[in-house]
mmCIF file of C-alpha atoms in Angstrom:
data_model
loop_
_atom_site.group_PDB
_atom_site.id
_atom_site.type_symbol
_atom_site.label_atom_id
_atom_site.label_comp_id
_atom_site.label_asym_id
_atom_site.label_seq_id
_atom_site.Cartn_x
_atom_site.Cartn_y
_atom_site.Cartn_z
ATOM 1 C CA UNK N 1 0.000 0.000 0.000
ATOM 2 C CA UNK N 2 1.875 3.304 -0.854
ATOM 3 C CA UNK N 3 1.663 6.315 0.983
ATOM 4 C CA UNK N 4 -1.559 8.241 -0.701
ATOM 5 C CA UNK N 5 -3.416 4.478 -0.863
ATOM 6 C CA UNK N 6 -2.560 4.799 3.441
ATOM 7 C CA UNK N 7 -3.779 8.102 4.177
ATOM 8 C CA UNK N 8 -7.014 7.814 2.506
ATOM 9 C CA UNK N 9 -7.820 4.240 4.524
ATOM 10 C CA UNK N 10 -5.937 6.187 7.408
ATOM 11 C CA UNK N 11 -9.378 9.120 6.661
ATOM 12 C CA UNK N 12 -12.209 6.609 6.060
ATOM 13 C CA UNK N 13 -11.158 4.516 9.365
ATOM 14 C CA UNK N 14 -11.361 7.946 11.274
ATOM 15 C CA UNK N 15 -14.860 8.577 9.657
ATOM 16 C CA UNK N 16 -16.133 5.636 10.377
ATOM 17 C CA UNK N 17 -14.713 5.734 14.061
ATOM 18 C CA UNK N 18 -16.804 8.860 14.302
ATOM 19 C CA UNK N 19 -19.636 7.368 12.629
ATOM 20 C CA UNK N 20 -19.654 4.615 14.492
ATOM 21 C CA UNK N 21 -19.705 6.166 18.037
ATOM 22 C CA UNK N 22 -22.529 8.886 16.561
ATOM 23 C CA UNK N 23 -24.580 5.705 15.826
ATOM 24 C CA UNK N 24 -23.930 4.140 19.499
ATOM 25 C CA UNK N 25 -25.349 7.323 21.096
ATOM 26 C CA UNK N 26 -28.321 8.213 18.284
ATOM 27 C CA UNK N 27 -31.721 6.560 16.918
ATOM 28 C CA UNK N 28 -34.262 7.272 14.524
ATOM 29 C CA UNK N 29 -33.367 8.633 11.607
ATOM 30 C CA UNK N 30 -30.334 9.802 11.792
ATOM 31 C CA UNK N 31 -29.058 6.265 13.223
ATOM 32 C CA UNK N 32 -30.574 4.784 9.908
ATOM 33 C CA UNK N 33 -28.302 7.389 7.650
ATOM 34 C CA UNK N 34 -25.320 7.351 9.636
ATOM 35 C CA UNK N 35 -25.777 3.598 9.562
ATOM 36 C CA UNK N 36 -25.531 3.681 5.507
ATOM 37 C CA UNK N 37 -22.596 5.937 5.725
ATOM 38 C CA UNK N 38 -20.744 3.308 7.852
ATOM 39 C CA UNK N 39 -21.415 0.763 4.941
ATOM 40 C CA UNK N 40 -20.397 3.068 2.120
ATOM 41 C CA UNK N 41 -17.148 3.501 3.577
ATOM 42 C CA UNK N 42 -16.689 0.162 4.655
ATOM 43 C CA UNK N 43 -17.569 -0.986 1.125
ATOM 44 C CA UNK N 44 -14.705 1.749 -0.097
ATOM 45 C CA UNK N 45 -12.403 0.092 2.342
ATOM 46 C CA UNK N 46 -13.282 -3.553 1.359
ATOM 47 C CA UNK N 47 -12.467 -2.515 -2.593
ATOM 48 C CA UNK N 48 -9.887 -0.014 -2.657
ATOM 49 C CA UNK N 49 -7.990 -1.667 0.218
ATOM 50 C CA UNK N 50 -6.836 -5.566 0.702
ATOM 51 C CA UNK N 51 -9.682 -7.259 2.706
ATOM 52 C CA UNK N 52 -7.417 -7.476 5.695
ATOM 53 C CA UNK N 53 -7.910 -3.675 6.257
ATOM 54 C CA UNK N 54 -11.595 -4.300 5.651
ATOM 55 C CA UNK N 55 -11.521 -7.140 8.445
ATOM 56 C CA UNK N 56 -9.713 -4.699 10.427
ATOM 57 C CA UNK N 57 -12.400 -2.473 10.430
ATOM 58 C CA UNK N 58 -15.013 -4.432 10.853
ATOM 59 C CA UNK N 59 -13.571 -5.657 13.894
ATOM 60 C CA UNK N 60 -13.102 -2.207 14.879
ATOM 61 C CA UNK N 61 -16.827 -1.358 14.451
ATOM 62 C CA UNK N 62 -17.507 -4.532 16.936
ATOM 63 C CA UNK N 63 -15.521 -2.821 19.373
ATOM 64 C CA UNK N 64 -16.819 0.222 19.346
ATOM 65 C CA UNK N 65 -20.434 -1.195 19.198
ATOM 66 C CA UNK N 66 -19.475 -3.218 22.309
ATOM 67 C CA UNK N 67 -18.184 -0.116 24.392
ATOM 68 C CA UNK N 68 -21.080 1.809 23.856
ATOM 69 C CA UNK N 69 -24.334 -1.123 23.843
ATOM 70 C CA UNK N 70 -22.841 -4.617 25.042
ATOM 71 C CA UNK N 71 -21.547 -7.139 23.387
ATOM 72 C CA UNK N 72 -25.415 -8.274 21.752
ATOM 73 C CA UNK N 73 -25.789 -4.927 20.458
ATOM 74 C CA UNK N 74 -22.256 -4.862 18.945
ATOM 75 C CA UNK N 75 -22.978 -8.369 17.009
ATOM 76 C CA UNK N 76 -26.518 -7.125 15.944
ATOM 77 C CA UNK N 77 -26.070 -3.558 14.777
ATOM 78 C CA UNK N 78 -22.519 -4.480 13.407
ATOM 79 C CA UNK N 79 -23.239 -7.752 10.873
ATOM 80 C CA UNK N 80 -25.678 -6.132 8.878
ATOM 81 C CA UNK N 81 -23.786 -2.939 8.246
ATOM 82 C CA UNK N 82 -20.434 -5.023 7.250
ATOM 83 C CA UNK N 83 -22.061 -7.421 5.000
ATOM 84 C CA UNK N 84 -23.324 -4.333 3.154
ATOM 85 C CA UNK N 85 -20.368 -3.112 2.604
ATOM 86 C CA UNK N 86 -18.667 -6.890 1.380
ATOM 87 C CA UNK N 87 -21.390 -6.765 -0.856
ATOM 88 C CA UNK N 88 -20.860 -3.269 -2.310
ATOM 89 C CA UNK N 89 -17.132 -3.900 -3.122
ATOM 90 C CA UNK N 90 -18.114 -7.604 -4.691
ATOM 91 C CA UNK N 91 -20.582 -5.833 -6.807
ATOM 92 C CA UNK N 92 -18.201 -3.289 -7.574
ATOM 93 C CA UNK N 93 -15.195 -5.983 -8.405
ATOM 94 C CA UNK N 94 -17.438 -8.342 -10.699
ATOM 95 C CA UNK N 95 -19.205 -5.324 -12.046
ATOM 96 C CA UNK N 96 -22.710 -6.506 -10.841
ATOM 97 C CA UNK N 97 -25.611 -4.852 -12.840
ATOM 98 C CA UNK N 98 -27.607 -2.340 -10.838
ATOM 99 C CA UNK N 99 -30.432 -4.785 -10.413
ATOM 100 C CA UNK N 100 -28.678 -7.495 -8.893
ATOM 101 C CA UNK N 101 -26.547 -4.931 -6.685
ATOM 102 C CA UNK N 102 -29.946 -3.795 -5.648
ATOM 103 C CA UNK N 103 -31.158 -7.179 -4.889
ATOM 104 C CA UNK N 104 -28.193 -8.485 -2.891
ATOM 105 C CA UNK N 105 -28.322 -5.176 -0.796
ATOM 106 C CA UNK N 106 -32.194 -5.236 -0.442
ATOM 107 C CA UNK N 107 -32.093 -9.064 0.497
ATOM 108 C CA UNK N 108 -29.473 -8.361 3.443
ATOM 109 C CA UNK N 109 -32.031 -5.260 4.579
ATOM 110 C CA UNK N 110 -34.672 -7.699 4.799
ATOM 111 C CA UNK N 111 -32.571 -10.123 6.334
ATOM 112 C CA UNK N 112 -31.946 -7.789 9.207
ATOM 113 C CA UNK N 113 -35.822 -7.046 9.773
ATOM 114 C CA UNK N 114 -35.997 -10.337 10.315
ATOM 115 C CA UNK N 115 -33.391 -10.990 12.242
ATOM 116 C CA UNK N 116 -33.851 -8.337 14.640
ATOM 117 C CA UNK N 117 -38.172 -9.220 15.178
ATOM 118 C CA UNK N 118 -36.504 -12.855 15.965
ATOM 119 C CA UNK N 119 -34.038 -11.516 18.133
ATOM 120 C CA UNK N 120 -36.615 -8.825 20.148
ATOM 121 C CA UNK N 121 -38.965 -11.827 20.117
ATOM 122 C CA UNK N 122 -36.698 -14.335 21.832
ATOM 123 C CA UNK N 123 -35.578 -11.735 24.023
ATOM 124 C CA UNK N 124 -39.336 -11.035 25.363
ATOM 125 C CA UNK N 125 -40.701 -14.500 25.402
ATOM 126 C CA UNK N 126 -42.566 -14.985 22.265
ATOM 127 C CA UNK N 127 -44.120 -11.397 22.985
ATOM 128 C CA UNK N 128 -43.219 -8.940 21.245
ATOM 129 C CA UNK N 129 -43.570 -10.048 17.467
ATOM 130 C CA UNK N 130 -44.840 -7.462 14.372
ATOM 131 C CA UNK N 131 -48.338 -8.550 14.363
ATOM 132 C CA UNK N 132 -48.528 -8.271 18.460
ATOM 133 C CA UNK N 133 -46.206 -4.572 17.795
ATOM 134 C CA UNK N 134 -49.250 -3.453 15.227
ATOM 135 C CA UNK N 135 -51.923 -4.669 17.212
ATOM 136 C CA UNK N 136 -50.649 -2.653 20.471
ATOM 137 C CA UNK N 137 -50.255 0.380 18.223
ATOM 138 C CA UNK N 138 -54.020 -0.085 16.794
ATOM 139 C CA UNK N 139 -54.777 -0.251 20.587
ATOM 140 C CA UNK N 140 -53.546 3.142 21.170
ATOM 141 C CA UNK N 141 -54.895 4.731 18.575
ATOM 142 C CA UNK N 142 -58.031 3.497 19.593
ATOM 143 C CA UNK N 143 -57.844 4.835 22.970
ATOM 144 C CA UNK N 144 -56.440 8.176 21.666
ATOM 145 C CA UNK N 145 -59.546 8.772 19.366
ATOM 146 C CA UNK N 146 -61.772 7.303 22.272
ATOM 147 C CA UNK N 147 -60.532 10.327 24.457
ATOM 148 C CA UNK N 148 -60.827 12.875 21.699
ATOM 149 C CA UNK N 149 -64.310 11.999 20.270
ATOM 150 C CA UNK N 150 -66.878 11.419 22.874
ATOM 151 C CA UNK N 151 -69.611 10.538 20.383
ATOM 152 C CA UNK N 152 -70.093 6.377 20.379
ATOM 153 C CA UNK N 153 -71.378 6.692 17.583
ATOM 154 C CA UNK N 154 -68.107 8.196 15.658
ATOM 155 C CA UNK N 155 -65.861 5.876 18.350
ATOM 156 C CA UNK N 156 -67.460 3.010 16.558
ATOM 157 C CA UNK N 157 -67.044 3.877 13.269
ATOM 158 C CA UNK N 158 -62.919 4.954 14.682
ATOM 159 C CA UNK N 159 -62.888 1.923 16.062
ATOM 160 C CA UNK N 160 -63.660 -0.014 12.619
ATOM 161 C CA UNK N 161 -61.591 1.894 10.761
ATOM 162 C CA UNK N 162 -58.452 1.969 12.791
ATOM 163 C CA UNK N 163 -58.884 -2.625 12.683
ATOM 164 C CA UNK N 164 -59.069 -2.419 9.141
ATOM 165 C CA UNK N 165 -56.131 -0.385 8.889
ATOM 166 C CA UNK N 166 -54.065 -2.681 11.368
ATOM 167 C CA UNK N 167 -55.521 -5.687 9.844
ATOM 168 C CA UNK N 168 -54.340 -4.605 6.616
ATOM 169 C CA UNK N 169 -50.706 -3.423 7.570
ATOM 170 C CA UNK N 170 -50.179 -6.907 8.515
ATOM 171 C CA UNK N 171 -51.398 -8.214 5.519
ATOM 172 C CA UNK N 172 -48.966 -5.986 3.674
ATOM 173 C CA UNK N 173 -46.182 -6.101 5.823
ATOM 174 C CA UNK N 174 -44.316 -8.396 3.458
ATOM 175 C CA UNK N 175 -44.443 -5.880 0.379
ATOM 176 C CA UNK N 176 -43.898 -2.909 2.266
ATOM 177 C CA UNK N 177 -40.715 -4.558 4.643
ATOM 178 C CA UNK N 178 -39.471 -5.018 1.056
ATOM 179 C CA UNK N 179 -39.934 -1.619 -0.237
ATOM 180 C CA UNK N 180 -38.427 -0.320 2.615
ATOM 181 C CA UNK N 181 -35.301 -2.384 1.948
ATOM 182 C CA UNK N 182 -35.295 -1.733 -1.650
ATOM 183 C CA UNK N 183 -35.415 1.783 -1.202
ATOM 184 C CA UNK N 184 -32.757 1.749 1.628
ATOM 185 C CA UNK N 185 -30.626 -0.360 -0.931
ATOM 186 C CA UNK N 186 -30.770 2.085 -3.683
ATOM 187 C CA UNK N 187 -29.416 4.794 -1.245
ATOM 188 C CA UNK N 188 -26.953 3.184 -0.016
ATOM 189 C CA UNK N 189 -25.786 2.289 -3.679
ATOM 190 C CA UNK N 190 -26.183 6.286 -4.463
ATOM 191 C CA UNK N 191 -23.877 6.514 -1.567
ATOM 192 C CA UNK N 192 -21.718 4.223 -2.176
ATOM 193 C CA UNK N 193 -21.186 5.239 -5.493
ATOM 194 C CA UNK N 194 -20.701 8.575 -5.553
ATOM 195 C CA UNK N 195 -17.385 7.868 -2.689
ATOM 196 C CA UNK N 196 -16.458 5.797 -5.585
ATOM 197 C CA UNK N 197 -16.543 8.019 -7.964
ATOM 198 C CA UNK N 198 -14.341 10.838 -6.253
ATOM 199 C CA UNK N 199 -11.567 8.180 -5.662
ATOM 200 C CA UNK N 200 -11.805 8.291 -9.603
ATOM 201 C CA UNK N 201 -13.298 4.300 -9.586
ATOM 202 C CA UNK N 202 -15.197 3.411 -12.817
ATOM 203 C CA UNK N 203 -19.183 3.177 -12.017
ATOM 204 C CA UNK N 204 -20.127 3.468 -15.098
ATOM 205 C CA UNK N 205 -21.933 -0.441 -15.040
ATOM 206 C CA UNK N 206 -24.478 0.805 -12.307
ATOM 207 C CA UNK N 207 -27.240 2.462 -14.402
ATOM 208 C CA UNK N 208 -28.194 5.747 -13.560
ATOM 209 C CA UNK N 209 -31.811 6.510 -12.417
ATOM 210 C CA UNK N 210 -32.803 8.118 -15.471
ATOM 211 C CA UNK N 211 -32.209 4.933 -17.587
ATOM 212 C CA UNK N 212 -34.211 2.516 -15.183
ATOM 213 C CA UNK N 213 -36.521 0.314 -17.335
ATOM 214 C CA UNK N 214 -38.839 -2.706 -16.102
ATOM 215 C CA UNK N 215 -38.316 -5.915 -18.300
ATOM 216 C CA UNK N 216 -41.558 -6.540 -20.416
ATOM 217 C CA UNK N 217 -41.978 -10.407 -18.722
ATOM 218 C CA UNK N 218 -42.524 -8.405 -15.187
ATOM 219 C CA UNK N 219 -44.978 -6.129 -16.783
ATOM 220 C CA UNK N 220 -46.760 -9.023 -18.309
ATOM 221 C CA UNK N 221 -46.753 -10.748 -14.877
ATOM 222 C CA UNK N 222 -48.259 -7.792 -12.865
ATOM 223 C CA UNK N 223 -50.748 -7.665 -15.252
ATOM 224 C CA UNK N 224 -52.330 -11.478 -14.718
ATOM 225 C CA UNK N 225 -51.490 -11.303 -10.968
ATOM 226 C CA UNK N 226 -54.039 -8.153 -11.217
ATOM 227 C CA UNK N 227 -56.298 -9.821 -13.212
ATOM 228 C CA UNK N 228 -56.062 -12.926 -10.907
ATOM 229 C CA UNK N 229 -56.561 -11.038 -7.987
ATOM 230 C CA UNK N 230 -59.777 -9.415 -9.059
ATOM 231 C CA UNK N 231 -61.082 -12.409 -9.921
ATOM 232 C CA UNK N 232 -60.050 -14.057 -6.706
ATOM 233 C CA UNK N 233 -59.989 -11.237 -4.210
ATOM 234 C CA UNK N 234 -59.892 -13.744 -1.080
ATOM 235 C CA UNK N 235 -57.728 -16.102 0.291
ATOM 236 C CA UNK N 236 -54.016 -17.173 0.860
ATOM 237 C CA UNK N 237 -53.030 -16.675 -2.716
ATOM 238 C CA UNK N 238 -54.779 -13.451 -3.032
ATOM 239 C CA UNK N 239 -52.619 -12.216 -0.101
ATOM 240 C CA UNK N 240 -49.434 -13.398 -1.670
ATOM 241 C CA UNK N 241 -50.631 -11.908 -4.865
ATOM 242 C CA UNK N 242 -51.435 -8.394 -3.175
ATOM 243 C CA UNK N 243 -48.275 -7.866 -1.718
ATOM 244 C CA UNK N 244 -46.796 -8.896 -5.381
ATOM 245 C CA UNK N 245 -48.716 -6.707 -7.065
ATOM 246 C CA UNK N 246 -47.911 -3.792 -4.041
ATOM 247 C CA UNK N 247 -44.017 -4.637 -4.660
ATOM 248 C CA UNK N 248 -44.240 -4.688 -8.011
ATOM 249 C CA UNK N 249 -46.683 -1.411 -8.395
ATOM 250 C CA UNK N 250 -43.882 0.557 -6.263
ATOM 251 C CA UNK N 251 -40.876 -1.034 -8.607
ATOM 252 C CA UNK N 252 -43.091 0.397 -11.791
ATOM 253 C CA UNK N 253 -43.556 3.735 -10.162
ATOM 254 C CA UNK N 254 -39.991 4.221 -9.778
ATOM 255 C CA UNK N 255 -39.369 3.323 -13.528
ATOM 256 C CA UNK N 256 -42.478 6.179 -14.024
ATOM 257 C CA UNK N 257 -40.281 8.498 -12.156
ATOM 258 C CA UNK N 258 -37.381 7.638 -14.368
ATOM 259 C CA UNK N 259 -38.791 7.927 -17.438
ATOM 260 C CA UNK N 260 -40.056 11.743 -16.588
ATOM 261 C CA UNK N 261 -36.584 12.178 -14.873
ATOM 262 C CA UNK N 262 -34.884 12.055 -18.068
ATOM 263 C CA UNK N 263 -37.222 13.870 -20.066
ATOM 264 C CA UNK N 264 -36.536 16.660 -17.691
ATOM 265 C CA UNK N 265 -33.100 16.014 -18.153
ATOM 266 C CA UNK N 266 -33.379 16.644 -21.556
ATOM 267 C CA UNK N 267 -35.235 19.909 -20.974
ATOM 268 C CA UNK N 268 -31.947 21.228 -18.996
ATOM 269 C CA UNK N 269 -33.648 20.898 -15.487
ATOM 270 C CA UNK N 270 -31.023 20.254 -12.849
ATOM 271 C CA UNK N 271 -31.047 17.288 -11.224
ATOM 272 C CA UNK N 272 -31.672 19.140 -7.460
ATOM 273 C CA UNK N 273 -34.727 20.531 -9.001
ATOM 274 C CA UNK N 274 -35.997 17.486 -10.398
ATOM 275 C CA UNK N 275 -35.349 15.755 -7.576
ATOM 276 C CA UNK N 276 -36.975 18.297 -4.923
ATOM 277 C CA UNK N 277 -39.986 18.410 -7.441
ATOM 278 C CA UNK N 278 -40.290 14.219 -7.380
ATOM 279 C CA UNK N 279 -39.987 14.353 -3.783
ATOM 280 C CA UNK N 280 -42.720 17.363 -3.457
ATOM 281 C CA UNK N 281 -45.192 15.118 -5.474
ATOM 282 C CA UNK N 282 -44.762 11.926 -3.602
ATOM 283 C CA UNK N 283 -45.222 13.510 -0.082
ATOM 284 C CA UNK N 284 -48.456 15.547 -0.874
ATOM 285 C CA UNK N 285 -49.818 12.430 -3.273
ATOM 286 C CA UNK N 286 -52.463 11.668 -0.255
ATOM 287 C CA UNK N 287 -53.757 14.789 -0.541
ATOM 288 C CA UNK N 288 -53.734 14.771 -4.364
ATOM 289 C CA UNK N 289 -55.992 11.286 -3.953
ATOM 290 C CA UNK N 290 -52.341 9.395 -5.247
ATOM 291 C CA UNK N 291 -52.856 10.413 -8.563
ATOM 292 C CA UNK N 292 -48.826 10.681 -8.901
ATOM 293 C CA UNK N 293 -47.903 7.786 -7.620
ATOM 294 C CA UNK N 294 -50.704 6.307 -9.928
ATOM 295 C CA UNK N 295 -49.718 8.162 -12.807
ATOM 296 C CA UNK N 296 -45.965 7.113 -12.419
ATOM 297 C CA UNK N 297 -46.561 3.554 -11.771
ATOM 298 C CA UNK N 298 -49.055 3.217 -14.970
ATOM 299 C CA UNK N 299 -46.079 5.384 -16.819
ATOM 300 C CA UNK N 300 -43.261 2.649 -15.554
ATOM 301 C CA UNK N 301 -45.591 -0.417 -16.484
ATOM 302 C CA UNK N 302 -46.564 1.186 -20.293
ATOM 303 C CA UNK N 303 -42.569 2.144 -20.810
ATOM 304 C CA UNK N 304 -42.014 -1.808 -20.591
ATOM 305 C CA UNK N 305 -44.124 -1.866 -23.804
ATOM 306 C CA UNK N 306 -43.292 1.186 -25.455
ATOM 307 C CA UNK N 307 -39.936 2.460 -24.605
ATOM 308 C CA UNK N 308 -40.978 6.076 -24.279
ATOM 309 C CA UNK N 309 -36.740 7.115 -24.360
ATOM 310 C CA UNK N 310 -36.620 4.557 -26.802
ATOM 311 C CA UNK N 311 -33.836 2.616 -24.482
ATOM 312 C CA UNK N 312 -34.263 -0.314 -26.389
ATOM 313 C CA UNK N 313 -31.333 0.200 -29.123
ATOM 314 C CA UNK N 314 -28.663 0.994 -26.329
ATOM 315 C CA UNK N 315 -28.819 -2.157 -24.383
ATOM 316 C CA UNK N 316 -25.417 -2.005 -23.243
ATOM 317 C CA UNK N 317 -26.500 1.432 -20.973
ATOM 318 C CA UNK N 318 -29.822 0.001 -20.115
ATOM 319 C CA UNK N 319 -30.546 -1.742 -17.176
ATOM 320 C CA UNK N 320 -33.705 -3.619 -16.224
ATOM 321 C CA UNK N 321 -35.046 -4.436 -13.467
#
């Protein structure tokens, strides 16, 4: 390792000593971004620097973890965020398309969810799981509409509402644990890749978001899994098909999002403006009755048909996913 190679591994292990302690002592939030950070630069390390240096550092992270939360805490908080970052630097050394980046990073997420509702589960007994979690949280917002509205008549309809709601999250809590992770995955790739790309490493095989496009056989799938569940709109299958068809609806929207993305692009909009104005419409979509979220997912299924930035010649830049 020559000297420049050792001062910037020197740099990232300070960063991620400060990272790591800023994580120990925060939640929320900020724990979730700082906890992406800590990948990113462990995925750096991992790829720029022999894999002893990465091991290093990952032990390094246990330690700190340990000072600060125990030895349980150290193990849990620290294998998800160091597998993240092997995977990174593998996807970045066998040039792994953005998709399957995506879906090695978004499997780990899940993995952790998982992981840590088995962990807090054996922990408590058997008591605290996610549909006991949901159920208590339905419970208080029962109670907290109960002391607000006094008419029975109102606390009844409340009451209904607020079951349905729960009842529901747990039905969905499959699709939307995923989009969480796939979302979480595709920031952490952003991340990752734009560290890369001041150390002057090629990332020119991970697509940009502007030339996302869904493969035709997945629009062609969400479209009988629709069917099927209209036809069929009970049953185990029907909730395996609805969280399908949720996954797949968000996956479609993004490629919506995309497609405008670059015809803004084109137009000479910046990229903070089209991203402020993406963000703008996806937070106030409730109170625009979801019509953008709608409109972009409809956008991303049709461009699997009709290649509205006619993508389809330049396979080599295209990536599907």
């Amino acid at each position: 390792m020559n000297k420049g190679t050792m001062k910037a591994y020197m740099i990232n292990t300070l960063l991620i000593i400060a990272l790591c302690a800023a994580y120990s002592l925060l939640g929320g939030l900020l724990q979730l971004v700082l906890g992406l950070l800590i990948s990113a630069l462990m995925g750096v390390t991992f790829y720029r620097q022999h894999y002893g240096f990465g091991i290093l550092n990952s032990l390094l992270i246990i330690m700190i973890f340990s000072l600060f939360g125990g030895v349980l805490f150290a193990i849990s908080a620290a294998a998800p965020l160091i597998l993240l970052g092997i995977a990174l630097a593998l996807g970045t050394r066998f040039k792994l398309s953005l998709g399957r980046l995506l879906f090695l990073c978004a499997f780990l997420f899940v993995a952790n969810i998982v992981a840590s509702f088995m962990l807090a589960g054996s922990q408590s007994g058997g008591e605290v799981t996610l549909s006991a979690s949901m159920l208590e949280m339905g419970r208080m917002l029962k109670e907290a509409f109960k002391a607000q509205y006094s008419d029975p008549e109102l606390a009844t309809v409340i009451d209904r509402a607020v079951t349905e709601a729960v009842n529901m999250s747990i039905m969905l809590s499959p699709s939307i644990f995923m989009i969480i992770s796939v979302a979480l995955a595709y920031l952490l790739i952003t991340m990752y890749k734009k560290l890369q790309i001041k150390n002057d490493v090629d990332m020119a095989f991970l697509t940009p978001f502007e030339m996302l496009r869904a493969d035709r056989l997945m629009a062609v799938l969400y479209l009988v899994l629709l069917f099927v569940f209209s036809a069929a709109p009970a049953g185990l299958f029907a909730d395996m098909a609805i969280n399908v068809i949720v996954l797949l609806s968000f996956l479609f929207m993004a490629v919506g999002m995309s497609v405008f993305d670059m015809k803004m692009k084109r137009s000479g909009i910046k990229q903070s403006v089209r991203r402020l104005l993406f963000a703008a419409l996806l937070l106030f979509s409730g109170m625009l009755f979801m019509m953008p979220v709608i409109f972009f997912a409809v956008t991303g299924l049709s461009d699997s048909f009709f290649d509205y930035r006619r993508l389809s010649g330049e396979k080599e830049e295209k990536e599907e996913i």
